Amino acid sequence: MDIFTGIIGGFSTCLTPMNLLYCFIGVFVGTLIGVLPGIGPVGTISLLLPATFHVEPVSAIIMLAGIYYGAMYGGSTTSILVNIPGEAASVITCLDGYQMARKGRAGAALGISAFGSFIAGTIGVIALMFLAYPLATAALRFGPPEYFSLMCLGLAILTYLAHGSMLKALSMAMAGMLLSFIGLDSITGLPRFTMDMVHLMDGVGLVPVAMGLFGISEVLINVEETVQRDVFKTKIKGLLPNREEWRRSRWPILRGTIIGFLLGILPGGGAVVSSFISYGLEKKLSREPEKFGTGMIEGVAGPESANNAAVGGAFVPLFTLGIPANVTMAVLLGALMIHGLIPGPMLIRQAPQVFWGTVTSMYIGNVLLLLLNLPLIGLWVKVLRIPYRILFPLIILFCLIGAYSLNNTTFDIGVMIVFGLVGYLMKKFQYEGAPLLLAFVLGPMMEQALRQSLLISHGSFAIFFTRPISAIAMGLAVALIASYFLPALRDKRLNLEE
Amino acid sequence: MVGTLFCVSALRLGIAAPSAPGPGLIPFGAAALLVLFSLGTIAEALFTSKREEALPAIISRRSWAVFTVLVVLFLYALFMPRLGFVVATFLALACLFRLSEGQTWKRAIGASLFTTLLTYLLFSRLLGVGLPQGLLEFAGF
């Protein structure tokens, strides 16, 4: 199947009434949770995953992907109107978006954010289509050593980019990996670390762990903090940016798209990092850098485009190599596997309707998001006014039902609560959840690839350094981790973080 | 501590040799690295000049709210199979709504009843999720 046949097939899959409905539900829920601070796409995808068990895999993935890119659109609304980012990827939009709103240009900020997101999202999807197919074909030649090294690189980048101490991030990655080993060994069938508990024979479930770490823990933090949200009171008008604003935004949108897509492909980077880099670049290129932070439209257009383009980029390693670039993709990888699909280079050949159907649904999803975000802005502002004291019991309730409905057992609820507490304590002690969850998903794949590699090489670890692709990936991974232990480079990383 | 426990358990599983990896080999490696990185974190905290921002207070004025939510959730997980979804959810939600600032018991009970029935209808009747009936089995809930 060539690319164009795939695209036509993809549209015929995603344009069926049922898949259109799932796409709409996905982007609607995505925008909703993007607007609402307190629950992100990881928690929501985990929450809705059990609800997709009875639907076609392609419909499920279309909906779950819609939540992810929908959240990127919705996240900017709270940044602009409340000065509180709905999503981590929209943190930087607060700086100039909120200032624009204070100056009476909330409509233009929301408008350029939606149009920028639409343009970047669409270009990102086009790039994904044309890059994924040849990359997947090339990836067919990859063996276990290449896969192991690429997964090591992914974890190394994620821990390198983690906030705060890299040692803490590395500890979390190892903890996640150990957690993934609980259950029956895939080769010998021996139970490992199960403490003779029947429930642990199948291992610890991804959904309760993700919901605990990213759903319940977030609720606990918010219950403790009681953040006040003062929604901007002025009437929002003029959602279409004027000619001058378009002129100033067109290059930031294009640059943000390129940065976002390329960084989205890299494991560990993604939407958050690309939005920060885009902002930094726009500030550097501007003739009036001192005005950034006072309501410059470039500071909204660039980052918002970057975080949406990053979504398209993040799907590249997932669909072509079966390696998730970030935590949301890790949960989507879990979703693919639960639906009996094997993510990786064979996915495009064995389940073309899933790959092309999902990719083309993103075009439709981007159009739907533009329609949802501009004319319905009043609705999202009303949603923003819902007090958190009403929201949090509902979030908890949906988490409880989601965890229970996995296997109809309260054991999963218990796992979710335990990880909620663990996630809460991790936030308090500044440990990040992302390396833990990514390693948890990658753990079994890494173990299998490592064992196969060692069998091939008769126990020699040199195999990872003698094959070119593996050597480059492993070399980069080692260099990134080693850089933390060199004082000069560590200072550079901390400066970058600041 | 966790790393050491995993190390010991992995050794018991058998690590064999790199040329024929046993079920404990890779977990042992990961656990050993966890111990190493944890010791590194402790050393970093003790011996280096910290550039990280100060940690937020572990115990705050509203820590009791976090504790209450956790207790409610644990009790929910413990008693839900026996009490049934409707009764357990109603009780848990009433407590959680009451936890919110400015909510009276009357409003909390009303909101809890409404939410419980709505979610029961949505998940059990509409989406077909099998939720335990418990005490209300006789009434068909």
XYZ file of C-alpha atoms in Angstrom:
639
model
C 0.000 0.000 0.000
C 1.465 3.393 -0.947
C 0.929 6.648 0.914
C -1.895 7.957 -1.273
C -3.862 4.708 -1.166
C -3.370 4.800 2.587
C -4.688 8.361 2.863
C -7.801 7.503 0.830
C -8.354 4.387 2.934
C -7.806 6.429 6.089
C -10.427 8.996 5.138
C -12.925 6.284 4.265
C -12.315 4.811 7.753
C -12.448 8.001 9.767
C -15.388 9.531 7.906
C -17.817 6.799 8.974
C -20.499 8.266 11.289
C -19.303 6.214 14.264
C -15.649 7.233 13.904
C -16.629 10.851 13.365
C -18.585 10.658 16.604
C -15.594 9.177 18.463
C -13.347 11.859 16.983
C -15.772 14.545 18.147
C -16.015 13.020 21.645
C -12.207 12.853 21.820
C -11.547 16.463 20.833
C -14.457 17.728 22.938
C -13.280 15.907 26.055
C -9.705 16.946 25.230
C -10.672 20.616 25.049
C -12.699 20.260 28.248
C -9.847 18.798 30.268
C -7.445 21.235 28.619
C -9.615 24.070 29.888
C -9.980 22.567 33.351
C -6.845 22.687 35.451
C -6.543 19.617 37.670
C -6.623 16.759 35.202
C -4.469 16.335 32.132
C -4.549 14.170 29.004
C -2.663 11.277 30.671
C -5.219 10.949 33.441
C -8.137 11.395 31.052
C -6.897 8.859 28.496
C -6.330 6.354 31.315
C -9.788 7.157 32.645
C -11.562 6.620 29.346
C -9.477 3.648 28.243
C -11.732 1.047 29.921
C -14.742 2.615 28.163
C -13.148 1.787 24.798
C -12.713 -1.944 25.449
C -15.910 -2.795 23.615
C -15.404 -0.590 20.560
C -13.347 -1.112 17.419
C -9.606 -0.480 17.990
C -9.497 2.243 15.330
C -12.417 4.121 16.933
C -10.781 3.832 20.345
C -7.434 5.175 19.144
C -9.138 7.987 17.176
C -10.919 9.095 20.353
C -7.909 8.758 22.653
C -5.646 10.628 20.201
C -8.325 13.349 19.966
C -8.121 13.851 23.718
C -4.387 14.501 23.458
C -4.396 17.110 20.722
C -7.701 18.563 21.969
C -6.070 19.228 25.328
C -3.351 21.257 23.590
C -6.041 23.549 22.127
C -7.976 23.867 25.370
C -4.912 24.504 27.534
C -4.353 27.945 26.026
C -7.811 29.225 27.039
C -7.037 29.126 30.771
C -3.552 30.544 30.184
C -5.022 33.542 28.367
C -8.117 34.158 30.477
C -7.080 33.043 33.974
C -3.286 33.157 33.884
C -3.276 29.511 35.057
C -2.194 26.998 32.424
C -4.707 24.237 31.797
C -1.839 22.136 30.468
C 1.907 22.108 31.093
C 2.406 22.867 27.386
C 0.508 26.153 27.784
C 2.536 27.497 30.712
C 4.492 29.882 28.505
C 1.304 31.218 26.860
C 0.378 32.798 30.214
C 3.178 35.358 29.867
C 1.869 37.242 26.853
C -1.615 35.748 26.442
C -2.852 36.990 29.798
C -1.292 40.401 29.227
C -3.069 40.627 25.872
C -6.341 39.801 27.649
C -5.692 42.549 30.208
C -5.197 44.998 27.363
C -8.582 44.067 25.881
C -7.175 41.748 23.211
C -8.328 38.439 24.742
C -10.254 37.659 21.557
C -7.204 38.134 19.341
C -5.040 36.041 21.688
C -7.577 33.209 21.720
C -8.056 33.565 17.966
C -4.375 33.447 17.017
C -3.876 30.604 19.460
C -6.673 28.591 17.767
C -5.587 29.444 14.212
C -1.918 28.831 15.014
C -2.828 25.511 16.608
C -4.918 24.584 13.576
C -2.186 25.437 11.056
C 0.540 23.727 13.100
C -1.623 20.715 13.865
C -2.484 20.235 10.206
C 1.112 20.636 9.000
C 2.200 18.263 11.768
C -0.232 15.616 10.559
C 0.945 16.003 6.937
C 4.561 15.624 8.056
C 3.599 12.598 10.152
C 2.000 10.909 7.133
C 4.931 11.418 4.839
C 7.587 10.596 7.431
C 6.012 7.629 9.200
C 5.673 5.365 6.197
C 9.335 5.436 5.007
C 10.584 5.379 8.600
C 8.484 2.316 9.402
C 9.875 0.594 6.310
C 13.425 1.396 7.446
C 12.624 0.295 10.999
C 11.808 -3.219 9.756
C 15.559 -3.758 9.586
C 16.011 -2.889 13.265
C 16.884 -5.757 15.590
C 16.630 -6.092 19.391
C 19.906 -4.159 20.020
C 18.632 -1.142 18.045
C 15.316 -1.206 19.886
C 16.978 -1.495 23.266
C 19.365 1.383 22.533
C 16.574 3.610 21.188
C 14.482 2.967 24.290
C 17.509 3.758 26.475
C 17.926 7.003 24.534
C 14.255 7.848 25.067
C 14.553 7.351 28.806
C 17.849 9.253 28.916
C 16.322 12.275 27.139
C 13.276 12.222 29.384
C 15.372 12.101 32.540
C 17.734 14.763 31.167
C 14.831 17.108 30.514
C 13.110 16.335 33.805
C 12.661 19.194 36.220
C 15.196 19.298 39.063
C 17.684 16.574 39.921
C 18.468 14.123 37.143
C 19.400 11.513 39.745
C 15.851 11.686 41.090
C 14.493 11.238 37.557
C 16.807 8.265 36.969
C 15.685 6.708 40.261
C 12.078 7.099 39.156
C 12.851 5.471 35.802
C 14.400 2.473 37.557
C 11.466 2.272 39.983
C 9.055 2.281 37.021
C 11.031 -0.459 35.346
C 11.042 -2.639 38.474
C 7.315 -2.128 38.788
C 6.859 -3.375 35.239
C 8.682 -6.627 36.088
C 6.029 -7.611 38.636
C 4.051 -10.602 37.370
C 4.884 -13.696 35.371
C 8.188 -13.738 33.509
C 7.366 -13.796 29.797
C 10.047 -16.415 28.981
C 10.187 -18.806 31.950
C 6.662 -18.230 33.279
C 8.013 -17.804 36.815
C 6.165 -15.359 39.088
C 8.347 -12.376 39.945
C 7.886 -9.995 42.896
C 4.218 -10.993 43.260
C 4.365 -11.594 47.048
C 2.111 -14.623 46.337
C -0.794 -12.320 45.451
C -3.007 -13.719 42.701
C -3.953 -10.220 41.545
C -0.297 -9.462 40.813
C 0.262 -12.500 38.574
C -0.761 -10.451 35.540
C 1.365 -7.567 36.729
C 0.374 -4.106 37.897
C -2.136 -2.471 35.544
C -1.092 0.555 33.511
C -4.435 2.316 33.920
C -4.603 2.342 37.744
C -0.952 3.390 37.949
C -1.435 6.240 35.434
C -4.723 7.366 37.004
C -3.141 7.345 40.441
C 0.030 9.172 39.450
C -1.609 11.749 37.188
C -5.255 11.885 38.314
C -5.639 11.233 42.037
C -2.318 12.858 43.000
C -3.311 16.019 41.108
C -6.612 16.093 42.989
C -4.819 15.690 46.334
C -2.462 18.559 45.539
C -5.361 20.795 44.469
C -7.484 19.868 47.496
C -4.615 21.018 49.668
C -3.838 24.215 47.815
C -7.301 25.651 47.002
C -6.137 27.803 44.088
C -8.323 30.789 43.323
C -9.290 31.154 39.674
C -10.355 34.648 38.709
C -11.751 34.429 35.212
C -11.284 37.513 33.119
C -14.531 39.448 33.321
C -14.476 41.546 30.122
C -16.560 40.490 27.154
C -14.525 38.547 24.626
C -14.905 40.057 21.193
C -13.006 40.101 17.909
C -11.756 36.532 17.768
C -10.312 37.128 14.315
C -6.873 38.717 14.595
C -6.459 41.871 12.488
C -4.157 42.167 9.470
C -1.256 43.549 11.521
C -1.546 40.715 14.069
C -1.574 38.148 11.286
C 1.516 39.740 9.731
C 3.363 39.540 13.049
C 2.202 35.970 13.722
C 2.807 34.188 10.426
C 6.548 33.514 10.903
C 6.251 32.590 14.594
C 3.534 30.105 13.605
C 5.740 28.579 10.915
C 8.840 28.478 13.118
C 6.808 27.075 16.022
C 5.443 24.359 13.737
C 8.901 23.238 12.625
C 10.366 23.336 16.144
C 7.351 21.577 17.609
C 7.269 18.769 15.083
C 11.000 18.037 15.258
C 11.127 18.152 19.057
C 7.917 16.130 19.247
C 9.647 13.246 17.499
C 12.417 13.178 20.090
C 11.545 11.047 23.083
C 11.201 13.026 26.261
C 10.805 16.424 24.636
C 7.435 17.057 23.083
C 4.912 19.798 23.569
C 6.224 21.399 26.749
C 9.848 21.789 25.709
C 8.980 22.913 22.181
C 6.667 25.669 23.457
C 9.439 27.021 25.682
C 12.033 26.869 22.907
C 9.649 28.542 20.471
C 9.049 31.379 22.963
C 12.775 31.796 23.532
C 13.437 31.875 19.797
C 10.724 34.440 19.104
C 12.081 36.642 21.856
C 15.579 36.358 20.432
C 14.471 37.144 16.888
C 12.187 40.008 17.873
C 13.177 43.636 17.340
C 11.490 44.405 20.655
C 12.527 41.556 22.973
C 12.026 43.749 26.016
C 8.298 43.895 25.254
C 7.882 40.117 25.626
C 5.777 39.472 28.690
C 3.696 42.580 28.130
C 1.276 41.163 25.561
C 3.219 40.361 22.380
C 1.173 38.254 19.977
C 4.338 36.453 18.789
C 4.658 35.054 22.330
C 1.277 33.380 21.930
C 1.378 32.355 18.251
C 4.783 30.600 18.363
C 4.414 28.426 21.492
C 0.796 27.498 20.782
C 1.770 26.373 17.270
C 4.765 24.487 18.635
C 2.802 22.482 21.194
C 0.244 21.395 18.592
C 2.827 20.460 15.970
C 4.605 18.403 18.649
C 1.569 16.138 18.863
C 2.014 15.076 15.226
C 5.719 14.560 15.841
C 5.092 12.443 18.948
C 3.080 9.943 16.901
C 6.062 9.255 14.596
C 8.115 7.077 16.994
C 4.951 5.460 18.378
C 3.622 4.324 15.019
C 6.946 3.544 13.352
C 9.055 2.086 16.164
C 6.517 1.355 18.870
C 8.470 3.648 21.192
C 6.472 6.318 23.021
C 7.988 9.807 22.931
C 6.248 10.984 26.093
C 3.966 9.810 28.884
C 0.732 10.393 26.950
C 2.120 8.335 24.097
C 3.113 5.655 26.627
C -0.516 5.399 27.725
C -1.613 5.314 24.063
C 0.901 2.539 23.473
C -0.740 0.653 26.326
C -4.125 1.310 24.701
C -2.920 -0.096 21.379
C -1.636 -3.229 23.096
C -4.831 -3.692 25.114
C -6.685 -3.614 21.792
C -4.462 -6.411 20.498
C -2.313 -4.258 18.227
C 1.461 -4.404 18.140
C 2.835 -0.881 17.842
C 5.922 -0.614 15.677
C 6.931 -0.897 12.041
C 4.510 -3.754 11.407
C 1.492 -1.717 12.534
C 1.210 0.131 9.219
C 1.264 -3.175 7.329
C -0.792 -5.339 9.674
C -3.392 -2.769 10.733
C -3.328 -0.055 8.052
C -6.859 1.044 8.877
C -5.748 1.903 12.438
C -2.682 3.877 11.337
C -4.233 5.733 8.403
C -7.616 6.064 10.096
C -6.033 7.695 13.159
C -3.749 9.971 11.160
C -6.472 11.214 8.816
C -8.868 11.631 11.751
C -6.448 14.251 13.026
C -7.269 16.446 10.017
C -10.932 16.162 10.849
C -10.160 16.652 14.538
C -8.239 19.862 13.847
C -11.174 21.286 11.879
C -13.573 20.265 14.664
C -11.305 21.905 17.228
C -11.267 25.164 15.310
C -15.062 25.084 15.247
C -15.228 24.130 18.931
C -12.704 26.655 20.160
C -13.769 29.833 18.430
C -17.581 29.947 18.316
C -17.918 28.061 21.611
C -15.456 30.148 23.571
C -18.322 31.396 25.758
C -19.047 27.811 26.818
C -15.423 27.194 27.811
C -15.395 30.402 29.834
C -18.487 29.120 31.695
C -16.728 25.777 32.279
C -13.812 27.703 33.750
C -16.146 29.217 36.331
C -17.108 25.799 37.766
C -15.568 25.791 41.248
C -12.978 23.131 41.976
C -14.891 21.992 45.060
C -17.564 20.619 42.710
C -15.095 19.240 40.193
C -12.807 17.230 42.420
C -15.371 14.724 43.769
C -16.463 14.120 40.172
C -12.877 13.546 38.971
C -12.377 11.097 41.848
C -15.640 9.323 41.061
C -14.730 8.846 37.392
C -11.297 7.549 38.432
C -12.929 5.059 40.817
C -15.363 3.777 38.189
C -12.585 3.672 35.570
C -10.303 1.629 37.837
C -13.066 -0.740 38.950
C -14.408 -1.403 35.461
C -11.000 -2.682 34.259
C -11.367 -6.105 35.892
C -14.446 -5.629 38.093
C -12.278 -5.758 41.198
C -11.536 -3.250 43.933
C -7.882 -4.364 43.851
C -7.325 -1.957 40.943
C -8.954 0.827 42.975
C -6.490 0.039 45.756
C -3.561 0.192 43.313
C -4.837 3.526 42.020
C -5.144 4.983 45.532
C -1.664 3.776 46.500
C -0.177 5.384 43.384
C -2.247 8.504 44.033
C -0.524 8.789 47.402
C 2.866 7.943 45.846
C 2.314 10.594 43.150
C 1.305 13.158 45.771
C 4.443 12.484 47.816
C 6.553 12.542 44.651
C 5.249 16.011 43.840
C 5.991 17.145 47.376
C 9.566 15.850 47.205
C 10.013 17.058 43.602
C 10.204 13.682 41.913
C 8.651 13.538 38.447
C 6.061 10.955 37.492
C 6.824 10.961 33.761
C 10.085 8.900 33.887
C 8.396 6.357 36.155
C 5.412 5.832 33.874
C 7.446 5.804 30.648
C 9.864 3.241 32.122
C 6.901 1.247 33.403
C 5.542 0.963 29.852
C 8.933 0.422 28.226
C 10.196 -1.999 30.901
C 8.894 -5.303 29.480
C 9.915 -4.302 25.922
C 13.379 -3.266 27.091
C 13.811 -6.477 29.041
C 12.802 -8.600 26.074
C 15.075 -6.668 23.689
C 17.998 -6.877 26.135
C 17.578 -10.601 26.701
C 17.303 -11.265 22.952
C 20.356 -9.081 22.274
C 22.415 -10.947 24.875
C 21.357 -14.285 23.447
C 22.395 -13.126 19.953
C 25.772 -11.860 21.194
C 26.396 -14.812 23.549
C 26.400 -12.500 26.534
C 28.502 -9.668 25.113
C 27.286 -6.123 25.827
C 29.508 -4.927 22.967
C 26.637 -5.698 20.586
C 25.080 -2.340 21.504
C 28.200 -0.500 20.340
C 29.113 -2.459 17.232
C 25.928 -1.911 15.206
C 25.814 1.671 13.827
C 22.264 2.787 14.764
C 22.451 1.098 18.142
C 25.902 2.595 18.786
C 24.729 6.135 17.977
C 21.612 5.839 20.153
C 23.474 4.199 23.042
C 26.362 6.665 22.738
C 23.930 9.589 22.944
C 22.147 8.042 25.914
C 25.408 7.470 27.790
C 26.638 10.969 26.909
C 23.415 12.577 28.180
C 23.549 10.755 31.496
C 27.309 11.292 31.845
C 26.870 15.016 31.169
C 25.041 15.346 34.462
C 28.148 14.309 36.327
C 30.354 16.943 34.635
C 29.921 20.160 36.631
C 30.146 22.531 33.623
C 27.522 20.650 31.650
C 25.294 20.215 34.683
C 25.261 23.974 35.224
C 24.317 24.423 31.576
C 21.376 22.039 32.039
C 20.194 23.909 35.133
C 20.451 27.222 33.293
C 18.435 25.778 30.416
C 15.833 24.581 32.889
C 15.577 28.007 34.505
C 15.296 0.157 50.617
C 12.946 -0.742 47.773
C 15.934 -1.262 45.497
C 17.636 -3.549 48.011
C 14.465 -5.610 48.449
C 14.191 -6.030 44.696
C 17.916 -6.910 44.487
C 17.507 -9.712 47.037
C 14.324 -11.029 45.366
C 15.977 -10.904 41.926
C 18.960 -12.897 43.214
C 16.565 -15.542 44.552
C 14.937 -15.756 41.106
C 18.323 -16.505 39.575
C 20.317 -14.200 37.401
C 22.191 -16.977 35.505
C 24.784 -15.570 33.083
C 24.642 -12.766 30.461
C 24.841 -15.380 27.692
C 21.700 -17.075 29.064
C 19.893 -14.391 31.080
C 17.737 -15.697 33.916
C 14.446 -14.121 35.043
C 16.260 -12.162 37.754
C 19.145 -10.721 35.739
C 17.571 -7.561 34.379
C 15.471 -6.815 37.495
C 18.698 -7.185 39.501
C 20.445 -4.672 37.244
C 17.551 -2.200 37.502
C 17.348 -2.626 41.284
C 21.114 -2.139 41.662
C 20.886 1.048 39.595
C 17.951 2.231 41.735
C 20.077 1.755 44.866
C 22.977 3.578 43.186
C 20.866 6.539 42.016
C 19.130 6.788 45.392
C 22.482 6.913 47.182
C 23.559 9.524 44.647
C 20.454 11.594 45.409
C 21.177 11.424 49.134
C 24.810 12.388 48.542
C 23.724 15.227 46.253
C 21.388 16.569 48.909
C 24.045 16.327 51.603
C 27.197 17.483 49.889
C 26.437 19.797 47.010
C 25.350 23.429 47.057
C 21.702 23.176 46.164
C 20.341 25.273 43.324
C 16.902 23.781 43.511
C 14.091 25.857 44.909
C 13.088 25.061 48.465
C 10.804 22.064 48.849
C 7.195 22.938 49.629
C 6.077 22.192 53.173
C 5.195 18.510 53.543
C 2.554 19.250 56.153
C 0.358 22.250 55.472
C -2.729 23.895 56.927
C -4.965 21.737 54.719
C -3.121 18.420 54.958
C -6.118 17.092 56.866
C -8.148 17.421 53.633
C -5.679 15.183 51.779
C -5.740 12.684 54.633
C -9.561 12.680 54.669
C -9.769 12.091 50.900
C -7.361 9.165 51.198
C -9.267 7.630 54.117
C -12.568 7.978 52.233
C -11.032 6.332 49.157
C -9.540 3.417 51.137
C -12.846 2.832 52.925
C -14.619 2.979 49.552
C -12.309 0.334 48.082
C -12.769 -1.823 51.195
C -16.549 -1.680 51.548
C -17.803 -1.091 47.997
C -18.265 -4.806 47.160
C -20.368 -5.333 50.292
C -22.302 -2.057 50.335
C -22.748 -1.913 46.583
C -21.908 0.885 44.164
C -24.889 3.124 44.917
C -24.627 3.112 48.715
C -20.805 3.300 48.847
C -20.617 6.033 46.215
C -23.362 8.056 47.894
C -21.553 7.944 51.245
C -18.114 8.654 49.762
C -19.332 11.555 47.634
C -21.283 13.082 50.524
C -18.046 13.160 52.537
C -16.036 14.566 49.620
C -18.600 17.280 48.835
C -18.796 18.162 52.543
C -15.017 18.505 52.516
C -15.319 21.453 50.181
C -15.240 24.806 51.832
C -18.655 26.356 52.359
C -20.726 23.201 51.772
C -23.340 22.210 54.331
C -24.249 18.556 54.998
C -27.649 19.167 53.410
C -26.162 20.416 50.142
C -23.453 17.755 50.195
C -26.048 14.973 50.582
C -28.218 16.442 47.812
C -25.276 16.781 45.410
C -24.057 13.293 46.297
C -27.471 11.685 45.733
C -27.915 13.399 42.377
C -24.383 12.538 41.179
C -24.585 8.919 42.351
C -27.870 8.234 40.596
C -26.728 10.005 37.429
C -23.443 8.069 37.219
C -25.216 4.801 38.064
C -27.660 5.337 35.200
C -24.872 6.390 32.836
C -22.347 3.654 33.584
C -24.494 0.732 34.663
C -27.634 1.111 32.591
C -26.366 2.984 29.532
C -22.755 1.745 29.152
C -23.337 -1.685 30.709
C -20.495 -1.495 33.239
C -20.986 -4.258 35.828
C -21.159 -2.439 39.179
C -21.726 -4.350 42.453
C -25.281 -4.157 43.844
C -24.505 -4.999 47.479
C -27.170 -3.924 49.986
C -29.573 -2.757 47.288
C -29.553 -6.052 45.385
C -33.187 -6.652 46.395
C -34.202 -3.374 44.727
C -32.366 -4.190 41.517
C -29.711 -1.447 41.903
